[in-house]
């Protein structure tokens, strides 16, 4: 029988942060991963052609670099080989007519550039990111802290005393503003609006969703301050650094260890049972980095927890992701301007209305006619990712239906069972490629190889990506903050003593920050 103080189920960023911190505090930690490798949504492979290194799913680590997990572990991870690569141009947008905007890490330059696009837009950008900076202590405590806690209560009480209750209520009310409301009342240019509209998709929201305006401002602040870093040599090197650090601190990681159930005795989690039949004893805690569906539909006896089981039935998953990776024989030459080739994450979209349209189509089960395309250019940050003179592209499309009812363009036939298949995946990738050809000179001739992943493919790689949803469930306001994952949730506790729930389905939500793992490790350590 294997024993540990803390047994962690899953090995995504939250599990690894939690394991490293708990092991550093002297706990005996065992991480159990069902797949043949650790990392969850972090995976690096040569999937197109030899010598072209692709981050298959997640690639940008600004949330991790600016989060508490990195503050606690960064120096030690660096000793084990973790190194980030940057560009001064973290994001930009390119519209069909060639109009474009680029955000740099120089606020003064951004203000001047956006004012040149439309008078006043640059000044508004300065006010927006300045507002986030001025409210950072309150905002980031709510975005990343334990909400059901005395520190959060005291923080809100201090803010109510300092601002006055009515002004605090007004601040919180303004934070619920949808991105469309923010952008249309603040920016004159459609290009300025187009720069930020796609970013709400990366938070699992749409432009009309409550709170999407505030999260877009937070993202603008973070990108301008910290950029859009990627891991040198591929995200696998972050995993290698975590694995080395956890082992250095006495922890253990096992792959191919599929946890079938959590063992509960006397109302307390006392261990787990593997699919192989092996039992693992946990003396202090069991920490599960899974979706609510996995926790209450597979790992726990559903009959014993009817309230949670009922909540799972009502839990909503969001849109799927679609990804495409390219190996190119030369860097892309964008038709919008020279500086676009240095942008880490470039969005291709008609603008705010285009994002809204594609998002709505995907939500209704339709293949978007003109999907929003996020183009990562890792070679521009890290030339080691491909042979000299070559290039790679990382494409993410956050508006893919999980269940397909039809095609908004009326050209592709939906499968009778509504499920993604290889033929539809490649046909939809062709639609995306046609958009790239309109933006990049000689693109088709430059392609060495292409590899596409549908939402079904992503779920097959990671069981927690339900329907290809990388955000652990809808991030709408009723499934966020105090109400994530359930309306009765209290931080990361469950109905079972000693059993904790972390990952994208829990507060602070999706992304590569490692926030929930950090919070649970702080509590248990």
Short mmCIF file of C-alpha atoms in Angstrom, two decimals:
data_model
loop_
_atom_site.label_atom_id
_atom_site.label_comp_id
_atom_site.label_asym_id
_atom_site.label_seq_id
_atom_site.Cartn_x
_atom_site.Cartn_y
_atom_site.Cartn_z
CA UNK A 1 0.00 0.00 0.00
CA UNK A 2 1.35 3.45 -0.99
CA UNK A 3 1.08 6.28 1.52
CA UNK A 4 1.45 10.07 1.38
CA UNK A 5 0.39 13.13 3.32
CA UNK A 6 -1.19 14.74 0.25
CA UNK A 7 -2.45 12.82 -2.79
CA UNK A 8 -3.02 15.02 -5.84
CA UNK A 9 -5.18 13.73 -8.68
CA UNK A 10 -4.17 15.25 -12.03
CA UNK A 11 -1.06 17.14 -13.07
CA UNK A 12 -2.10 20.40 -14.70
CA UNK A 13 -0.61 23.75 -13.68
CA UNK A 14 -2.71 23.99 -10.50
CA UNK A 15 -1.77 20.49 -9.37
CA UNK A 16 1.92 21.12 -10.01
CA UNK A 17 1.95 24.44 -8.15
CA UNK A 18 0.13 22.83 -5.23
CA UNK A 19 2.48 19.84 -5.17
CA UNK A 20 5.64 21.95 -5.30
CA UNK A 21 4.54 24.24 -2.47
CA UNK A 22 3.29 21.46 -0.20
CA UNK A 23 6.45 19.44 -0.77
CA UNK A 24 8.49 22.54 0.00
CA UNK A 25 6.73 22.78 3.36
CA UNK A 26 7.73 19.25 4.28
CA UNK A 27 4.64 17.36 3.17
CA UNK A 28 4.92 13.95 1.54
CA UNK A 29 3.27 14.57 -1.82
CA UNK A 30 2.17 12.07 -4.45
CA UNK A 31 0.87 13.30 -7.83
CA UNK A 32 -1.16 10.77 -9.83
CA UNK A 33 -1.70 11.34 -13.56
CA UNK A 34 -3.86 9.04 -15.71
CA UNK A 35 -2.07 9.90 -18.98
CA UNK A 36 1.42 8.88 -20.03
CA UNK A 37 2.75 12.38 -19.32
CA UNK A 38 2.13 15.22 -16.89
CA UNK A 39 0.89 18.68 -17.76
CA UNK A 40 -2.84 18.68 -18.46
CA UNK A 41 -3.21 21.32 -21.18
CA UNK A 42 0.56 21.84 -21.35
CA UNK A 43 2.05 19.61 -24.05
CA UNK A 44 4.94 20.08 -26.50
CA UNK A 45 5.56 17.87 -29.53
CA UNK A 46 6.94 17.84 -33.07
CA UNK A 47 3.50 17.34 -34.62
CA UNK A 48 4.05 18.78 -38.10
CA UNK A 49 7.60 18.15 -39.31
CA UNK A 50 10.96 17.20 -37.74
CA UNK A 51 12.61 20.11 -35.96
CA UNK A 52 9.40 22.14 -35.58
CA UNK A 53 8.50 22.29 -31.87
CA UNK A 54 4.86 23.08 -31.12
CA UNK A 55 2.99 23.76 -27.90
CA UNK A 56 -0.02 21.65 -28.78
CA UNK A 57 -2.50 23.35 -26.46
CA UNK A 58 -1.49 26.11 -24.00
CA UNK A 59 1.45 28.33 -24.91
CA UNK A 60 1.34 31.78 -23.25
CA UNK A 61 2.27 32.15 -19.58
CA UNK A 62 1.57 35.76 -18.62
CA UNK A 63 -0.91 34.64 -15.94
CA UNK A 64 1.66 32.34 -14.39
CA UNK A 65 4.45 34.92 -14.48
CA UNK A 66 2.25 37.51 -12.77
CA UNK A 67 0.67 35.11 -10.28
CA UNK A 68 1.53 34.11 -6.71
CA UNK A 69 2.64 30.61 -7.73
CA UNK A 70 5.50 31.97 -9.80
CA UNK A 71 6.39 34.49 -7.10
CA UNK A 72 6.81 31.58 -4.69
CA UNK A 73 8.45 29.09 -7.04
CA UNK A 74 10.02 31.06 -9.89
CA UNK A 75 13.58 31.15 -8.61
CA UNK A 76 13.63 27.40 -7.93
CA UNK A 77 12.03 26.60 -11.27
CA UNK A 78 14.70 28.73 -12.89
CA UNK A 79 17.39 26.60 -11.23
CA UNK A 80 15.83 23.64 -12.99
CA UNK A 81 15.97 25.21 -16.42
CA UNK A 82 12.80 27.29 -16.79
CA UNK A 83 13.37 30.30 -19.00
CA UNK A 84 10.85 32.57 -20.71
CA UNK A 85 11.07 34.30 -24.08
CA UNK A 86 9.44 37.66 -24.75
CA UNK A 87 8.60 40.16 -27.44
CA UNK A 88 7.93 43.88 -27.03
CA UNK A 89 4.69 43.43 -29.01
CA UNK A 90 2.50 41.02 -27.02
CA UNK A 91 -0.70 41.40 -29.04
CA UNK A 92 -2.31 43.03 -32.02
CA UNK A 93 -5.27 42.84 -34.38
CA UNK A 94 -5.53 42.68 -38.17
CA UNK A 95 -8.85 43.28 -39.92
CA UNK A 96 -9.88 42.14 -43.43
CA UNK A 97 -9.24 45.58 -44.94
CA UNK A 98 -5.66 45.63 -43.60
CA UNK A 99 -6.34 48.07 -40.77
CA UNK A 100 -4.47 47.00 -37.67
CA UNK A 101 -3.27 47.93 -34.21
CA UNK A 102 -0.39 46.62 -32.11
CA UNK A 103 0.02 46.81 -28.35
CA UNK A 104 3.60 47.17 -27.13
CA UNK A 105 4.98 47.09 -23.61
CA UNK A 106 5.53 50.88 -23.73
CA UNK A 107 2.43 52.70 -22.48
CA UNK A 108 3.47 56.09 -23.84
CA UNK A 109 4.03 54.59 -27.28
CA UNK A 110 0.67 52.83 -27.10
CA UNK A 111 -1.15 56.03 -26.21
CA UNK A 112 0.47 57.82 -29.16
CA UNK A 113 -0.24 54.94 -31.57
CA UNK A 114 -3.89 54.60 -30.58
CA UNK A 115 -4.44 58.36 -30.72
CA UNK A 116 -3.11 58.19 -34.28
CA UNK A 117 -5.76 55.60 -35.10
CA UNK A 118 -8.53 57.80 -33.66
CA UNK A 119 -8.25 60.98 -31.62
CA UNK A 120 -8.75 60.20 -27.95
CA UNK A 121 -8.46 56.42 -28.21
CA UNK A 122 -4.92 56.45 -26.87
CA UNK A 123 -5.85 58.69 -23.97
CA UNK A 124 -8.74 56.35 -23.18
CA UNK A 125 -6.36 53.38 -23.19
CA UNK A 126 -4.17 55.20 -20.67
CA UNK A 127 -7.18 55.82 -18.44
CA UNK A 128 -8.36 52.22 -18.69
CA UNK A 129 -5.07 50.58 -17.74
CA UNK A 130 -4.48 53.31 -15.17
CA UNK A 131 -7.82 52.47 -13.57
CA UNK A 132 -6.77 48.83 -13.26
CA UNK A 133 -3.47 49.84 -11.70
CA UNK A 134 -5.15 52.17 -9.22
CA UNK A 135 -7.58 49.46 -8.14
CA UNK A 136 -5.09 46.59 -8.32
CA UNK A 137 -5.09 45.71 -4.58
CA UNK A 138 -8.86 45.22 -4.55
CA UNK A 139 -9.21 43.75 -8.03
CA UNK A 140 -6.47 41.17 -7.83
CA UNK A 141 -7.48 40.12 -4.33
CA UNK A 142 -10.97 39.36 -5.64
CA UNK A 143 -9.68 37.77 -8.85
CA UNK A 144 -7.16 35.55 -7.14
CA UNK A 145 -7.85 35.22 -3.42
CA UNK A 146 -10.03 33.03 -1.22
CA UNK A 147 -13.35 34.86 -1.42
CA UNK A 148 -14.95 33.16 1.59
CA UNK A 149 -12.36 34.37 4.11
CA UNK A 150 -11.80 36.95 6.79
CA UNK A 151 -9.01 38.67 4.81
CA UNK A 152 -11.42 39.28 1.91
CA UNK A 153 -14.15 40.47 4.28
CA UNK A 154 -11.71 42.88 5.95
CA UNK A 155 -10.50 44.11 2.55
CA UNK A 156 -14.05 44.90 1.45
CA UNK A 157 -14.77 46.56 4.79
CA UNK A 158 -11.67 48.77 4.42
CA UNK A 159 -12.63 49.66 0.86
CA UNK A 160 -16.18 50.51 1.94
CA UNK A 161 -14.77 52.77 4.68
CA UNK A 162 -12.26 54.42 2.35
CA UNK A 163 -14.52 54.87 -0.68
CA UNK A 164 -17.89 54.91 0.99
CA UNK A 165 -20.37 52.04 0.60
CA UNK A 166 -22.13 53.63 -2.37
CA UNK A 167 -18.92 54.22 -4.32
CA UNK A 168 -17.73 50.69 -3.63
CA UNK A 169 -21.07 49.38 -4.90
CA UNK A 170 -20.69 51.58 -7.99
CA UNK A 171 -17.19 50.21 -8.61
CA UNK A 172 -18.43 46.64 -8.39
CA UNK A 173 -21.38 47.49 -10.62
CA UNK A 174 -19.09 49.02 -13.25
CA UNK A 175 -17.01 45.85 -13.16
CA UNK A 176 -20.02 43.94 -14.51
CA UNK A 177 -20.04 46.00 -17.72
CA UNK A 178 -19.96 43.83 -20.88
CA UNK A 179 -17.10 44.38 -23.30
CA UNK A 180 -19.47 45.72 -25.95
CA UNK A 181 -20.75 48.38 -23.57
CA UNK A 182 -17.19 49.34 -22.58
CA UNK A 183 -15.75 49.44 -26.10
CA UNK A 184 -18.64 51.22 -27.80
CA UNK A 185 -18.82 53.96 -25.17
CA UNK A 186 -15.05 54.42 -24.81
CA UNK A 187 -13.33 54.01 -28.20
CA UNK A 188 -14.05 55.79 -31.47
CA UNK A 189 -12.25 53.48 -33.87
CA UNK A 190 -13.51 50.03 -34.88
CA UNK A 191 -9.86 48.98 -34.99
CA UNK A 192 -9.33 49.99 -31.36
CA UNK A 193 -12.44 48.04 -30.41
CA UNK A 194 -11.24 45.08 -32.47
CA UNK A 195 -7.94 44.99 -30.56
CA UNK A 196 -9.66 44.07 -27.29
CA UNK A 197 -12.90 42.34 -28.28
CA UNK A 198 -11.24 38.96 -29.03
CA UNK A 199 -9.50 38.82 -25.66
CA UNK A 200 -12.73 38.19 -23.78
CA UNK A 201 -12.90 34.83 -25.60
CA UNK A 202 -9.68 33.78 -23.86
CA UNK A 203 -11.46 34.23 -20.54
CA UNK A 204 -14.30 31.96 -21.63
CA UNK A 205 -16.66 34.88 -22.17
CA UNK A 206 -18.33 36.70 -25.06
CA UNK A 207 -18.51 40.45 -25.77
CA UNK A 208 -22.07 40.67 -24.43
CA UNK A 209 -21.37 38.77 -21.20
CA UNK A 210 -21.37 40.58 -17.86
CA UNK A 211 -17.86 41.27 -16.52
CA UNK A 212 -16.26 40.79 -19.97
CA UNK A 213 -15.38 44.49 -20.15
CA UNK A 214 -13.54 44.41 -16.84
CA UNK A 215 -11.64 41.24 -17.65
CA UNK A 216 -10.58 42.73 -21.00
CA UNK A 217 -9.18 45.76 -19.16
CA UNK A 218 -7.31 43.47 -16.76
CA UNK A 219 -5.85 41.58 -19.72
CA UNK A 220 -4.81 44.86 -21.36
CA UNK A 221 -3.07 45.88 -18.15
CA UNK A 222 -1.30 42.51 -17.82
CA UNK A 223 -0.15 42.34 -21.44
CA UNK A 224 1.23 45.87 -21.39
CA UNK A 225 3.02 45.25 -18.10
CA UNK A 226 4.26 41.66 -18.54
CA UNK A 227 3.87 40.78 -22.22
CA UNK A 228 2.87 37.38 -23.61
CA UNK A 229 5.83 35.15 -22.68
CA UNK A 230 6.37 31.59 -23.89
CA UNK A 231 8.75 28.97 -22.46
CA UNK A 232 12.10 28.72 -24.20
CA UNK A 233 12.32 25.43 -26.05
CA UNK A 234 8.65 24.64 -25.51
CA UNK A 235 6.22 24.50 -22.60
CA UNK A 236 7.48 20.98 -21.85
CA UNK A 237 10.45 22.65 -20.18
CA UNK A 238 8.13 24.19 -17.60
CA UNK A 239 6.88 20.68 -16.84
CA UNK A 240 10.43 19.40 -16.61
CA UNK A 241 11.31 22.14 -14.14
CA UNK A 242 8.26 21.37 -12.00
CA UNK A 243 8.98 17.65 -12.03
CA UNK A 244 12.59 18.22 -10.97
CA UNK A 245 11.58 20.65 -8.21
CA UNK A 246 8.87 18.38 -6.80
CA UNK A 247 11.24 15.43 -6.72
CA UNK A 248 14.00 17.56 -5.21
CA UNK A 249 11.61 18.41 -2.39
CA UNK A 250 10.80 14.75 -1.77
CA UNK A 251 7.59 14.51 -3.76
CA UNK A 252 6.67 11.76 -6.20
CA UNK A 253 4.92 11.86 -9.58
CA UNK A 254 3.36 8.81 -11.21
CA UNK A 255 1.99 8.71 -14.75
CA UNK A 256 -0.29 6.02 -16.10
CA UNK A 257 -2.00 6.06 -12.70
CA UNK A 258 -5.72 6.39 -13.39
CA UNK A 259 -7.62 7.22 -10.20
CA UNK A 260 -10.97 5.42 -10.25
CA UNK A 261 -12.39 6.67 -6.94
CA UNK A 262 -11.76 8.69 -3.82
CA UNK A 263 -11.92 6.59 -0.66
CA UNK A 264 -14.13 8.16 2.02
CA UNK A 265 -14.22 6.85 5.58
CA UNK A 266 -16.19 8.47 8.39
CA UNK A 267 -16.95 11.50 6.22
CA UNK A 268 -13.26 12.10 5.46
CA UNK A 269 -11.17 11.46 2.34
CA UNK A 270 -8.55 8.92 3.36
CA UNK A 271 -7.07 8.03 0.00
CA UNK A 272 -7.78 6.94 -3.55
CA UNK A 273 -8.23 3.70 -5.44
CA UNK A 274 -6.62 3.31 -8.85
CA UNK A 275 -8.23 1.61 -11.83
CA UNK A 276 -5.61 -1.11 -11.37
CA UNK A 277 -7.09 -1.85 -7.93
CA UNK A 278 -4.15 -0.36 -6.01
CA UNK A 279 -5.04 1.69 -2.92
CA UNK A 280 -3.18 4.85 -1.95
CA UNK A 281 -3.57 6.25 1.57
CA UNK A 282 -3.68 10.02 2.14
CA UNK A 283 -2.96 11.03 5.73
CA UNK A 284 -3.85 14.73 5.37
CA UNK A 285 -5.67 15.49 2.12
CA UNK A 286 -6.80 14.42 -1.32
CA UNK A 287 -6.68 17.24 -3.89
CA UNK A 288 -8.46 16.69 -7.20
CA UNK A 289 -7.64 18.82 -10.25
CA UNK A 290 -10.64 17.71 -12.31
CA UNK A 291 -13.98 18.99 -13.57
CA UNK A 292 -17.09 18.78 -11.36
CA UNK A 293 -18.34 16.07 -13.72
CA UNK A 294 -15.29 13.96 -13.00
CA UNK A 295 -15.30 14.61 -9.25
CA UNK A 296 -18.98 13.90 -8.60
CA UNK A 297 -19.75 11.68 -11.56
CA UNK A 298 -16.76 9.35 -11.35
CA UNK A 299 -14.54 9.75 -8.30
CA UNK A 300 -17.22 9.99 -5.61
CA UNK A 301 -20.29 7.89 -4.95
CA UNK A 302 -23.04 10.08 -6.39
CA UNK A 303 -25.72 8.62 -4.13
CA UNK A 304 -23.91 9.93 -1.08
CA UNK A 305 -23.82 13.55 -2.29
CA UNK A 306 -27.21 14.32 -3.90
CA UNK A 307 -26.88 18.13 -3.64
CA UNK A 308 -23.56 18.19 -5.48
CA UNK A 309 -24.75 15.61 -7.98
CA UNK A 310 -27.77 17.77 -8.77
CA UNK A 311 -25.52 20.83 -9.12
CA UNK A 312 -23.34 18.94 -11.61
CA UNK A 313 -26.38 18.28 -13.78
CA UNK A 314 -26.95 22.04 -13.99
CA UNK A 315 -23.28 22.90 -14.47
CA UNK A 316 -22.67 24.36 -17.93
CA UNK A 317 -19.64 23.90 -20.13
CA UNK A 318 -18.64 26.57 -22.59
CA UNK A 319 -17.67 26.65 -26.25
CA UNK A 320 -15.03 24.32 -27.58
CA UNK A 321 -11.60 25.23 -28.89
CA UNK A 322 -10.19 24.42 -32.32
CA UNK A 323 -6.45 24.53 -32.90
CA UNK A 324 -4.23 24.49 -35.97
CA UNK A 325 -0.44 24.28 -36.13
CA UNK A 326 1.72 25.12 -39.13
CA UNK A 327 5.31 24.48 -40.10
CA UNK A 328 6.37 27.14 -42.63
CA UNK A 329 9.43 27.41 -44.83
CA UNK A 330 9.70 31.14 -44.09
CA UNK A 331 8.30 33.68 -41.62
CA UNK A 332 4.90 35.07 -42.65
CA UNK A 333 4.78 38.40 -44.47
CA UNK A 334 1.63 40.08 -43.21
CA UNK A 335 -0.17 42.44 -45.56
CA UNK A 336 -1.06 44.86 -42.77
CA UNK A 337 2.45 46.06 -41.92
CA UNK A 338 6.00 45.09 -40.98
CA UNK A 339 5.53 45.15 -37.21
CA UNK A 340 2.90 42.40 -37.29
CA UNK A 341 5.56 39.73 -37.73
CA UNK A 342 6.86 40.42 -34.22
CA UNK A 343 3.49 40.18 -32.46
CA UNK A 344 3.22 37.26 -30.04
CA UNK A 345 -0.57 36.80 -30.36
CA UNK A 346 -2.24 38.42 -33.36
CA UNK A 347 -6.03 38.28 -33.74
CA UNK A 348 -7.63 38.13 -37.18
CA UNK A 349 -11.20 39.42 -36.99
CA UNK A 350 -13.56 41.86 -38.71
CA UNK A 351 -13.98 43.56 -35.33
CA UNK A 352 -16.29 43.69 -32.34
CA UNK A 353 -19.35 42.69 -34.37
CA UNK A 354 -17.37 39.90 -36.00
CA UNK A 355 -16.36 38.48 -32.63
CA UNK A 356 -19.94 38.77 -31.38
CA UNK A 357 -21.32 37.07 -34.50
CA UNK A 358 -18.87 34.16 -34.42
CA UNK A 359 -19.31 33.72 -30.68
CA UNK A 360 -23.10 33.61 -31.03
CA UNK A 361 -22.90 31.14 -33.92
CA UNK A 362 -20.72 28.75 -31.92
CA UNK A 363 -22.98 29.05 -28.87
CA UNK A 364 -25.89 27.96 -31.08
CA UNK A 365 -23.99 24.94 -32.35
CA UNK A 366 -23.07 26.47 -35.70
CA UNK A 367 -19.66 26.45 -37.34
CA UNK A 368 -18.74 30.17 -37.49
CA UNK A 369 -18.76 31.67 -40.97
CA UNK A 370 -15.82 33.93 -40.09
CA UNK A 371 -14.19 32.60 -36.92
CA UNK A 372 -12.00 34.74 -34.71
CA UNK A 373 -8.44 33.50 -35.20
CA UNK A 374 -5.69 33.94 -32.63
CA UNK A 375 -2.32 33.51 -34.35
CA UNK A 376 0.70 32.81 -32.17
CA UNK A 377 4.14 33.28 -33.73
CA UNK A 378 6.48 31.38 -31.39
CA UNK A 379 9.44 31.60 -33.76
CA UNK A 380 9.41 35.39 -33.33
CA UNK A 381 10.00 34.97 -29.58
CA UNK A 382 12.00 31.75 -29.54
CA UNK A 383 13.95 30.93 -32.73
CA UNK A 384 14.92 27.56 -31.24
CA UNK A 385 11.40 26.29 -31.95
CA UNK A 386 12.22 25.64 -35.65
CA UNK A 387 15.13 25.38 -38.10
CA UNK A 388 16.88 28.65 -39.10
CA UNK A 389 14.88 30.74 -41.54
CA UNK A 390 11.70 28.71 -40.95
CA UNK A 391 8.62 29.53 -38.88
CA UNK A 392 5.77 27.98 -36.93
CA UNK A 393 2.27 29.24 -36.30
CA UNK A 394 0.04 28.36 -33.34
CA UNK A 395 -3.62 29.01 -34.10
CA UNK A 396 -6.42 29.01 -31.54
CA UNK A 397 -10.07 29.45 -32.45
CA UNK A 398 -12.08 29.91 -29.23
CA UNK A 399 -15.47 29.80 -30.98
CA UNK A 400 -15.95 26.15 -31.91
CA UNK A 401 -19.26 24.38 -31.17
CA UNK A 402 -19.07 21.36 -28.90
CA UNK A 403 -22.11 19.83 -30.59
CA UNK A 404 -22.55 20.73 -34.25
CA UNK A 405 -26.02 21.65 -35.48
CA UNK A 406 -25.04 23.30 -38.75
CA UNK A 407 -22.77 25.68 -40.63
CA UNK A 408 -23.36 29.42 -40.48
CA UNK A 409 -21.85 29.72 -43.95
CA UNK A 410 -24.18 27.04 -45.32
CA UNK A 411 -21.32 25.17 -46.99
CA UNK A 412 -20.32 22.35 -44.63
CA UNK A 413 -22.71 19.56 -43.71
CA UNK A 414 -23.16 18.86 -40.01
CA UNK A 415 -22.65 15.20 -39.09
CA UNK A 416 -25.88 13.37 -38.28
CA UNK A 417 -24.65 12.68 -34.74
CA UNK A 418 -23.45 16.27 -34.22
CA UNK A 419 -19.91 15.09 -33.45
CA UNK A 420 -16.66 16.29 -34.93
CA UNK A 421 -14.96 13.92 -37.35
CA UNK A 422 -11.76 14.04 -39.36
CA UNK A 423 -13.37 15.20 -42.60
CA UNK A 424 -15.21 18.10 -40.94
CA UNK A 425 -12.10 19.05 -38.94
CA UNK A 426 -10.02 19.39 -42.10
CA UNK A 427 -12.78 21.20 -44.00
CA UNK A 428 -13.12 23.76 -41.21
CA UNK A 429 -9.31 24.11 -41.10
CA UNK A 430 -9.46 24.87 -44.84
CA UNK A 431 -11.88 27.72 -44.07
CA UNK A 432 -9.40 29.14 -41.59
CA UNK A 433 -6.52 28.69 -44.00
CA UNK A 434 -8.37 30.70 -46.65
CA UNK A 435 -8.50 33.62 -44.20
CA UNK A 436 -4.76 33.30 -43.59
CA UNK A 437 -4.13 33.37 -47.34
CA UNK A 438 -5.91 36.72 -47.52
CA UNK A 439 -3.58 38.18 -44.90
CA UNK A 440 -0.19 36.58 -45.65
CA UNK A 441 1.68 36.90 -48.95
CA UNK A 442 2.30 33.51 -50.53
CA UNK A 443 1.02 31.66 -47.50
CA UNK A 444 -0.14 28.49 -49.23
CA UNK A 445 3.22 28.01 -50.92
CA UNK A 446 5.05 28.48 -47.62
CA UNK A 447 3.26 25.65 -45.81
CA UNK A 448 5.42 22.61 -45.08
CA UNK A 449 2.81 20.84 -42.95
CA UNK A 450 -0.45 21.46 -41.08
CA UNK A 451 -1.96 19.74 -38.06
CA UNK A 452 -5.48 20.53 -36.83
CA UNK A 453 -7.24 19.55 -33.59
CA UNK A 454 -11.01 19.67 -33.22
CA UNK A 455 -12.74 20.02 -29.83
CA UNK A 456 -13.19 16.24 -29.86
CA UNK A 457 -9.46 15.74 -30.42
CA UNK A 458 -8.63 18.03 -27.50
CA UNK A 459 -11.02 16.19 -25.18
CA UNK A 460 -9.43 12.89 -26.22
CA UNK A 461 -6.06 14.24 -25.06
CA UNK A 462 -7.40 15.65 -21.79
CA UNK A 463 -10.56 14.27 -20.19
CA UNK A 464 -11.11 17.59 -18.38
CA UNK A 465 -11.67 19.44 -21.68
CA UNK A 466 -15.35 18.55 -21.88
CA UNK A 467 -16.45 19.07 -25.47
CA UNK A 468 -13.12 20.79 -26.07
CA UNK A 469 -13.89 23.52 -23.50
CA UNK A 470 -10.47 24.55 -22.10
CA UNK A 471 -11.94 26.76 -19.39
CA UNK A 472 -13.39 24.08 -17.13
CA UNK A 473 -16.95 25.23 -17.71
CA UNK A 474 -18.77 28.40 -18.65
CA UNK A 475 -17.19 31.48 -17.06
CA UNK A 476 -20.45 33.45 -17.06
CA UNK A 477 -20.90 35.49 -13.91
CA UNK A 478 -23.28 32.94 -12.32
CA UNK A 479 -20.50 30.32 -12.54
CA UNK A 480 -17.66 32.57 -11.41
CA UNK A 481 -16.22 34.00 -8.18
CA UNK A 482 -18.36 32.98 -5.18
CA UNK A 483 -20.40 30.65 -7.35
CA UNK A 484 -17.64 28.57 -8.96
CA UNK A 485 -18.22 25.77 -9.50
CA UNK A 486 -21.53 25.72 -7.59
CA UNK A 487 -23.75 28.31 -5.96
CA UNK A 488 -23.04 26.76 -2.54
CA UNK A 489 -19.28 26.35 -3.00
CA UNK A 490 -16.97 27.64 -0.29
CA UNK A 491 -13.52 28.25 -1.72
CA UNK A 492 -12.04 24.86 -2.67
CA UNK A 493 -13.73 22.77 -0.01
CA UNK A 494 -16.08 19.91 -0.80
CA UNK A 495 -18.72 18.07 1.20
CA UNK A 496 -16.01 15.61 2.20
CA UNK A 497 -13.57 16.61 4.91
CA UNK A 498 -10.00 16.57 3.65
CA UNK A 499 -11.06 16.56 -0.03
CA UNK A 500 -10.25 19.68 -2.03
CA UNK A 501 -11.16 20.68 -5.56
CA UNK A 502 -8.76 22.71 -7.73
CA UNK A 503 -8.36 23.47 -11.43
CA UNK A 504 -10.07 25.63 -14.03
CA UNK A 505 -13.53 24.68 -12.74
CA UNK A 506 -12.79 26.40 -9.42
CA UNK A 507 -11.95 29.98 -8.45
CA UNK A 508 -9.95 31.85 -9.82
CA UNK A 509 -11.04 29.98 -12.94
CA UNK A 510 -9.28 29.14 -16.17
CA UNK A 511 -5.82 30.09 -17.35
CA UNK A 512 -2.26 29.15 -16.56
CA UNK A 513 -1.94 31.10 -13.32
CA UNK A 514 -1.98 28.14 -10.95
CA UNK A 515 -4.11 30.19 -8.57
CA UNK A 516 -6.36 27.50 -7.12
CA UNK A 517 -3.41 25.17 -6.52
CA UNK A 518 -1.57 27.97 -4.74
CA UNK A 519 -4.55 28.83 -2.53
CA UNK A 520 -5.10 25.23 -1.41
CA UNK A 521 -1.39 24.72 -0.76
CA UNK A 522 -1.33 27.86 1.39
CA UNK A 523 -4.29 26.58 3.39
CA UNK A 524 -2.90 23.09 3.92
CA UNK A 525 0.74 24.03 4.40
#
